[in-house]
mmCIF file of the C-alpha atoms, coordinates in Angstrom:
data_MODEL
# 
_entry.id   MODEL 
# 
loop_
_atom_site.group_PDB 
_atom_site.id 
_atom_site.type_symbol 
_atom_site.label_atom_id 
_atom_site.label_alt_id 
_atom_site.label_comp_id 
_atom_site.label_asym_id 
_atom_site.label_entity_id 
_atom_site.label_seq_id 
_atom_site.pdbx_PDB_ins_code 
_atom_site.Cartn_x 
_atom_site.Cartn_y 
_atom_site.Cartn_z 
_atom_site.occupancy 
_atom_site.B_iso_or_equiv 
_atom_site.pdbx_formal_charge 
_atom_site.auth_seq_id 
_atom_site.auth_comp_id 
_atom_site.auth_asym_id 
_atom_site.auth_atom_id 
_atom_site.pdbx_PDB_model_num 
ATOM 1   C CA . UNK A 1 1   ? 16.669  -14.641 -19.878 1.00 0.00 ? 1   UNK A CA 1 
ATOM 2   C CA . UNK A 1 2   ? 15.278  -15.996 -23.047 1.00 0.00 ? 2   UNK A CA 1 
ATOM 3   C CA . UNK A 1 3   ? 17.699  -13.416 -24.998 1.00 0.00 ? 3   UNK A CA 1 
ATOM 4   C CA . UNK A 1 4   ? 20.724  -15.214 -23.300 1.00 0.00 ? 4   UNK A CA 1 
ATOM 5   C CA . UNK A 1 5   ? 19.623  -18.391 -24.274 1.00 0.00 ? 5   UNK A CA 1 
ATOM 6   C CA . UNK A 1 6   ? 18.913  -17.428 -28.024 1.00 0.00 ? 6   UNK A CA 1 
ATOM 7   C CA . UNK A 1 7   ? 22.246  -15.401 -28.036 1.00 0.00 ? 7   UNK A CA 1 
ATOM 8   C CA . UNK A 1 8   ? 24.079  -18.848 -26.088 1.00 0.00 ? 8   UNK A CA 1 
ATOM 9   C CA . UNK A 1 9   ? 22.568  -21.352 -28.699 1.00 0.00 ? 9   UNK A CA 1 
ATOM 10  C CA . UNK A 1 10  ? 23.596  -18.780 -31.688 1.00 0.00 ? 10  UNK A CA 1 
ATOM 11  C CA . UNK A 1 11  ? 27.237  -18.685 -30.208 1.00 0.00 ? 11  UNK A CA 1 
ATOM 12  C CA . UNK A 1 12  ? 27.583  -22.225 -29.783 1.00 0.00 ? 12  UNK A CA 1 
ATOM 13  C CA . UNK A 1 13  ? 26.027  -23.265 -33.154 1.00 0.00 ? 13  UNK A CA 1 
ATOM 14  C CA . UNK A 1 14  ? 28.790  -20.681 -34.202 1.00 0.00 ? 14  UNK A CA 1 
ATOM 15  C CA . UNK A 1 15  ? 31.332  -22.763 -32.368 1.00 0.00 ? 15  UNK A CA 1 
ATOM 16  C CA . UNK A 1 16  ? 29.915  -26.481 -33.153 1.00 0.00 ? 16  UNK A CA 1 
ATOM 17  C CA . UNK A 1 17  ? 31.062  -25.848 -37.010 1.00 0.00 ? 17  UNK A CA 1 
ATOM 18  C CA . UNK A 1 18  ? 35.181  -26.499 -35.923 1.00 0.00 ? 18  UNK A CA 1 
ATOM 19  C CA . UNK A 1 19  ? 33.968  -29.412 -33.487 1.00 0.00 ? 19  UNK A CA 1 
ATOM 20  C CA . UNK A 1 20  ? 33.948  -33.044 -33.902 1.00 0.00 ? 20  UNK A CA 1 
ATOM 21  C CA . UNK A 1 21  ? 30.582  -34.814 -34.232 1.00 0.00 ? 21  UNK A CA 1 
ATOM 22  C CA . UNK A 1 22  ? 31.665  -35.611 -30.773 1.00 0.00 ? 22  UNK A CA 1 
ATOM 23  C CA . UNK A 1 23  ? 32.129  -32.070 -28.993 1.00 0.00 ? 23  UNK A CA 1 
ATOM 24  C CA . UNK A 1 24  ? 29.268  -30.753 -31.481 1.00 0.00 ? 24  UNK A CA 1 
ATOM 25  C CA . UNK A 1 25  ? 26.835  -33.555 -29.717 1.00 0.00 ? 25  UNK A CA 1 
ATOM 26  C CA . UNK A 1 26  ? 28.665  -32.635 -26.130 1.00 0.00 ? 26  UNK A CA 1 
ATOM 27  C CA . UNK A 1 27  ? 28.374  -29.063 -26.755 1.00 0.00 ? 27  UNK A CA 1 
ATOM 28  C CA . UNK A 1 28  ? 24.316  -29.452 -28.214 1.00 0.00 ? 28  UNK A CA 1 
ATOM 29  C CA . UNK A 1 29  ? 23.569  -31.184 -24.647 1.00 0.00 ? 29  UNK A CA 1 
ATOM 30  C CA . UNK A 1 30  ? 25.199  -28.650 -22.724 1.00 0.00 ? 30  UNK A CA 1 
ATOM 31  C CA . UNK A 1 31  ? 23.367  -25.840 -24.345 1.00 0.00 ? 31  UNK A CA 1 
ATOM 32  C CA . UNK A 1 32  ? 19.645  -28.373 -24.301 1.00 0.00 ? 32  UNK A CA 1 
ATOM 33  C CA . UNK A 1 33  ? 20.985  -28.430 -20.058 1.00 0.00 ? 33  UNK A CA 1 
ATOM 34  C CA . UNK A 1 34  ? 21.140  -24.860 -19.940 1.00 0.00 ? 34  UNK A CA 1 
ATOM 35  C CA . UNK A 1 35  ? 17.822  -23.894 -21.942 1.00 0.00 ? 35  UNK A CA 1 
ATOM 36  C CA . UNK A 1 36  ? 16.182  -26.706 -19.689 1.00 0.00 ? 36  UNK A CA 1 
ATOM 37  C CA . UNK A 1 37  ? 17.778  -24.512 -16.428 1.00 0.00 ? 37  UNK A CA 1 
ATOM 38  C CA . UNK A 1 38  ? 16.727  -21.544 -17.904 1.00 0.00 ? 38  UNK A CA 1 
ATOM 39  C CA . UNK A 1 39  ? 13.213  -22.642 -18.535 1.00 0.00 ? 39  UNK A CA 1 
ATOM 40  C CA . UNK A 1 40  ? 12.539  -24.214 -15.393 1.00 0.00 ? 40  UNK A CA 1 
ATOM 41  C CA . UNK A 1 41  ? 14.072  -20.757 -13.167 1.00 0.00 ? 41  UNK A CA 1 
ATOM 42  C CA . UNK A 1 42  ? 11.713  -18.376 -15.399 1.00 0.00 ? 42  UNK A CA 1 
ATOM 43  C CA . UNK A 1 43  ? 8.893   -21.230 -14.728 1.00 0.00 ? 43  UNK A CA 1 
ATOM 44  C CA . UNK A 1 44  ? 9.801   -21.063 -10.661 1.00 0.00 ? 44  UNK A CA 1 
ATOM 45  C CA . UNK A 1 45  ? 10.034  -17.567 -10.596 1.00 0.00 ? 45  UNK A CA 1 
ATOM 46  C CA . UNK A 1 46  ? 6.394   -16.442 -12.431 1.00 0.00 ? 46  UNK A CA 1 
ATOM 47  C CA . UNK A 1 47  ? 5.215   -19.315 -9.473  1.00 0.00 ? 47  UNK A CA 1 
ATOM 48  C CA . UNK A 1 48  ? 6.647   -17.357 -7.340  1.00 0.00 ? 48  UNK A CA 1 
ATOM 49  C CA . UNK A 1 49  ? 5.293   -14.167 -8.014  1.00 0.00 ? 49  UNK A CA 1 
ATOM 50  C CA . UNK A 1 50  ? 1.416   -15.645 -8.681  1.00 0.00 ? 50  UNK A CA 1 
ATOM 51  C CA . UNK A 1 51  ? 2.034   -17.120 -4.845  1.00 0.00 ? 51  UNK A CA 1 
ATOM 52  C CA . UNK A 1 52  ? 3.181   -13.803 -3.724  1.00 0.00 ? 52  UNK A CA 1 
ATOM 53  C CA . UNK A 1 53  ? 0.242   -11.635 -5.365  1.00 0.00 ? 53  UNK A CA 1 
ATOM 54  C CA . UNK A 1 54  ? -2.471  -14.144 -4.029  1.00 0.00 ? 54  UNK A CA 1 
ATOM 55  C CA . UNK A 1 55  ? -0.486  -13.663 -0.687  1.00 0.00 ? 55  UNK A CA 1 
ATOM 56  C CA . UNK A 1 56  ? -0.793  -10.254 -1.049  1.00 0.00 ? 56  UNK A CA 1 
ATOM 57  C CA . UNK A 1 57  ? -4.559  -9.843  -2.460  1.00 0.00 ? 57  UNK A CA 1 
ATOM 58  C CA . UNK A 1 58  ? -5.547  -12.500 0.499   1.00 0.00 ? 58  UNK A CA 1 
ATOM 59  C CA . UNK A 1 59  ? -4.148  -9.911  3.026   1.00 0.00 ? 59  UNK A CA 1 
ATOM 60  C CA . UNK A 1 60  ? -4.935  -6.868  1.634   1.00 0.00 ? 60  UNK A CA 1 
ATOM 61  C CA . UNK A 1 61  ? -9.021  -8.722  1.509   1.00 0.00 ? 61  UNK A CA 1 
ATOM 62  C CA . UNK A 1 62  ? -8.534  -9.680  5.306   1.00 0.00 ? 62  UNK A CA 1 
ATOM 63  C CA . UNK A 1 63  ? -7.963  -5.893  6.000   1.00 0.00 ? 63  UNK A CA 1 
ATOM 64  C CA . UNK A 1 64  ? -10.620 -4.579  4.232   1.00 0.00 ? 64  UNK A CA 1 
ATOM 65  C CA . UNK A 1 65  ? -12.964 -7.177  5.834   1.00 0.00 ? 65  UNK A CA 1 
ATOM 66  C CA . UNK A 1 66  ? -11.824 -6.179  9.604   1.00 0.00 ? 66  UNK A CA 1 
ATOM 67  C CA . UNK A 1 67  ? -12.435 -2.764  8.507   1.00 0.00 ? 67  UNK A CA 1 
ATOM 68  C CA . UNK A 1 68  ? -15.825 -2.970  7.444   1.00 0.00 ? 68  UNK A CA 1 
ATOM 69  C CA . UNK A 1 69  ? -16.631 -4.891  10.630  1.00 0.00 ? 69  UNK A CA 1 
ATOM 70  C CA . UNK A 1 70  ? -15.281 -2.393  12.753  1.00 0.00 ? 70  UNK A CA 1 
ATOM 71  C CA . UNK A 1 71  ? -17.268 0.744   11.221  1.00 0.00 ? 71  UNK A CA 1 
ATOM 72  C CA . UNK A 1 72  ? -20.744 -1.977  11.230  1.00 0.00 ? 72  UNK A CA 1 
ATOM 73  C CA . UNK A 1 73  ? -19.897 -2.364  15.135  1.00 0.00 ? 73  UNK A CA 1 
ATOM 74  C CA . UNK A 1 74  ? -19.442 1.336   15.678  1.00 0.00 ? 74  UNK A CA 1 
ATOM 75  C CA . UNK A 1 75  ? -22.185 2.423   13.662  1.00 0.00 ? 75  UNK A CA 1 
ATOM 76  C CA . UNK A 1 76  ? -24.104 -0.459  16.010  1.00 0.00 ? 76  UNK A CA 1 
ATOM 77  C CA . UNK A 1 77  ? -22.951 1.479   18.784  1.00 0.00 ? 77  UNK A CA 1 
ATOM 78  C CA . UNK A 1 78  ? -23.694 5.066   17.914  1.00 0.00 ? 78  UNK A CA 1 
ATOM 79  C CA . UNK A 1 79  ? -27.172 4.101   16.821  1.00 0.00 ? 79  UNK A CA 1 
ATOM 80  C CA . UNK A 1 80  ? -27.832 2.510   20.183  1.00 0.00 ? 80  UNK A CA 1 
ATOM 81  C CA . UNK A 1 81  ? -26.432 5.963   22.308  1.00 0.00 ? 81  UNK A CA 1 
ATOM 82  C CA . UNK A 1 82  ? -28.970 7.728   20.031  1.00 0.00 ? 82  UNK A CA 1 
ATOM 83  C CA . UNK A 1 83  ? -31.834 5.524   20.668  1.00 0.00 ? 83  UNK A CA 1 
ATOM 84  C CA . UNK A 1 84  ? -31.442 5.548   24.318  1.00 0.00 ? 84  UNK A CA 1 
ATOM 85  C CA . UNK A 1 85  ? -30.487 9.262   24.542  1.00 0.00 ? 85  UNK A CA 1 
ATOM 86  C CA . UNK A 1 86  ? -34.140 9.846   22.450  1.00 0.00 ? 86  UNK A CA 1 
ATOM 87  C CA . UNK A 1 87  ? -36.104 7.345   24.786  1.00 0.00 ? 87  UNK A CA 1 
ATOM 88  C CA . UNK A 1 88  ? -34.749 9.041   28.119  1.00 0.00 ? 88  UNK A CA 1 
ATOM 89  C CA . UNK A 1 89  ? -35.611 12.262  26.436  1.00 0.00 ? 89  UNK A CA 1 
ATOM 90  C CA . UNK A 1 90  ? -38.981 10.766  26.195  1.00 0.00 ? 90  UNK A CA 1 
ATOM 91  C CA . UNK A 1 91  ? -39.098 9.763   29.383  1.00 0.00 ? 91  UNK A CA 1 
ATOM 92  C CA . UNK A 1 92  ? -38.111 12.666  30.370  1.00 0.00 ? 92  UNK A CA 1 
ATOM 93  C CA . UNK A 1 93  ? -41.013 15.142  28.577  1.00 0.00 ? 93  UNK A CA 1 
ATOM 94  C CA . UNK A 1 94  ? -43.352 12.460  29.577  1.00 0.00 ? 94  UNK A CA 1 
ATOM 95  C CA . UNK A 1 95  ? -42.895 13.109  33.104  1.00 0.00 ? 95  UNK A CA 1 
ATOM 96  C CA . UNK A 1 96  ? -42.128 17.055  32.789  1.00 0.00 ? 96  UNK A CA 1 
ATOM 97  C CA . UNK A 1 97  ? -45.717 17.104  31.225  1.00 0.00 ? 97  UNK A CA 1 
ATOM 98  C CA . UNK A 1 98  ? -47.632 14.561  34.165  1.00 0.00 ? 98  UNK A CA 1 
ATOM 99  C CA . UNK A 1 99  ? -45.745 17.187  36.498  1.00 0.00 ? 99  UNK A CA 1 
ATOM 100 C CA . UNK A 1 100 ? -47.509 20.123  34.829  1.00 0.00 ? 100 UNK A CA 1 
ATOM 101 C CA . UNK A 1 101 ? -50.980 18.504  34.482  1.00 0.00 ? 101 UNK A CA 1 
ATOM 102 C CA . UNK A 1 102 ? -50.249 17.144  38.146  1.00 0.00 ? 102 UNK A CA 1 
ATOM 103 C CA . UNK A 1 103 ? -49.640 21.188  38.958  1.00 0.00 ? 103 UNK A CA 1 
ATOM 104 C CA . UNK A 1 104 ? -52.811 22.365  36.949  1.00 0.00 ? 104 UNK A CA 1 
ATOM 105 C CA . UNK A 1 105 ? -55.018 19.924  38.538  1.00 0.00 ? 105 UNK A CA 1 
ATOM 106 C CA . UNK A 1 106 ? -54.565 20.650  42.305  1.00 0.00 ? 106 UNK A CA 1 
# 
């Protein structure tokens, strides 16, 4: 974009020297209109993409976030099947062993 500008302002400097004073300072505006235009679409468009990135690092952080909750809540639940598979197994032993000292006694 800023090539176009450089080349418009060389062509109509180019130009301006057969002009009037009058279509030299008509011209000059046009071209200040157009670098102005020019400026301000480049300025909206890097806006533009910064809103878009943030959009798209907000997002991609959101995921991530849900994703580590999810493997915290099944790790959470795995470590509670384990604990109360080991304390019925427990239970379990404990009673297999009162049964055999129950056996041995009588």
């Amino acid at each position: 974009m800023k090539f176009f500008a450089i080349a418009a302002g060389l062509a109509t400097a180019a130009a301006l020297g057969a002009c009037s004073p009058k279509a030299q300072n008509e011209t000059a505006e046009a071209a200040n209109a157009v670098g102005s235009d020019v400026s301000a679409t480049t300025e909206n468009a890097v806006d533009d993409v910064d809103a878009a990135t943030d959009e798209a690092l907000g997002s991609a952080e959101a995921t991530l976030d849900n994703a580590g909750a999810k493997a915290e809540r099944g790790a959470d639940r795995a470590g509670n099947a384990i604990s109360n598979s080991a304390d019925r197994a427990a239970d379990a032993t404990g009673e297999a062993l009162t049964d055999a000292g129950n056996s041995l006694k009588d």
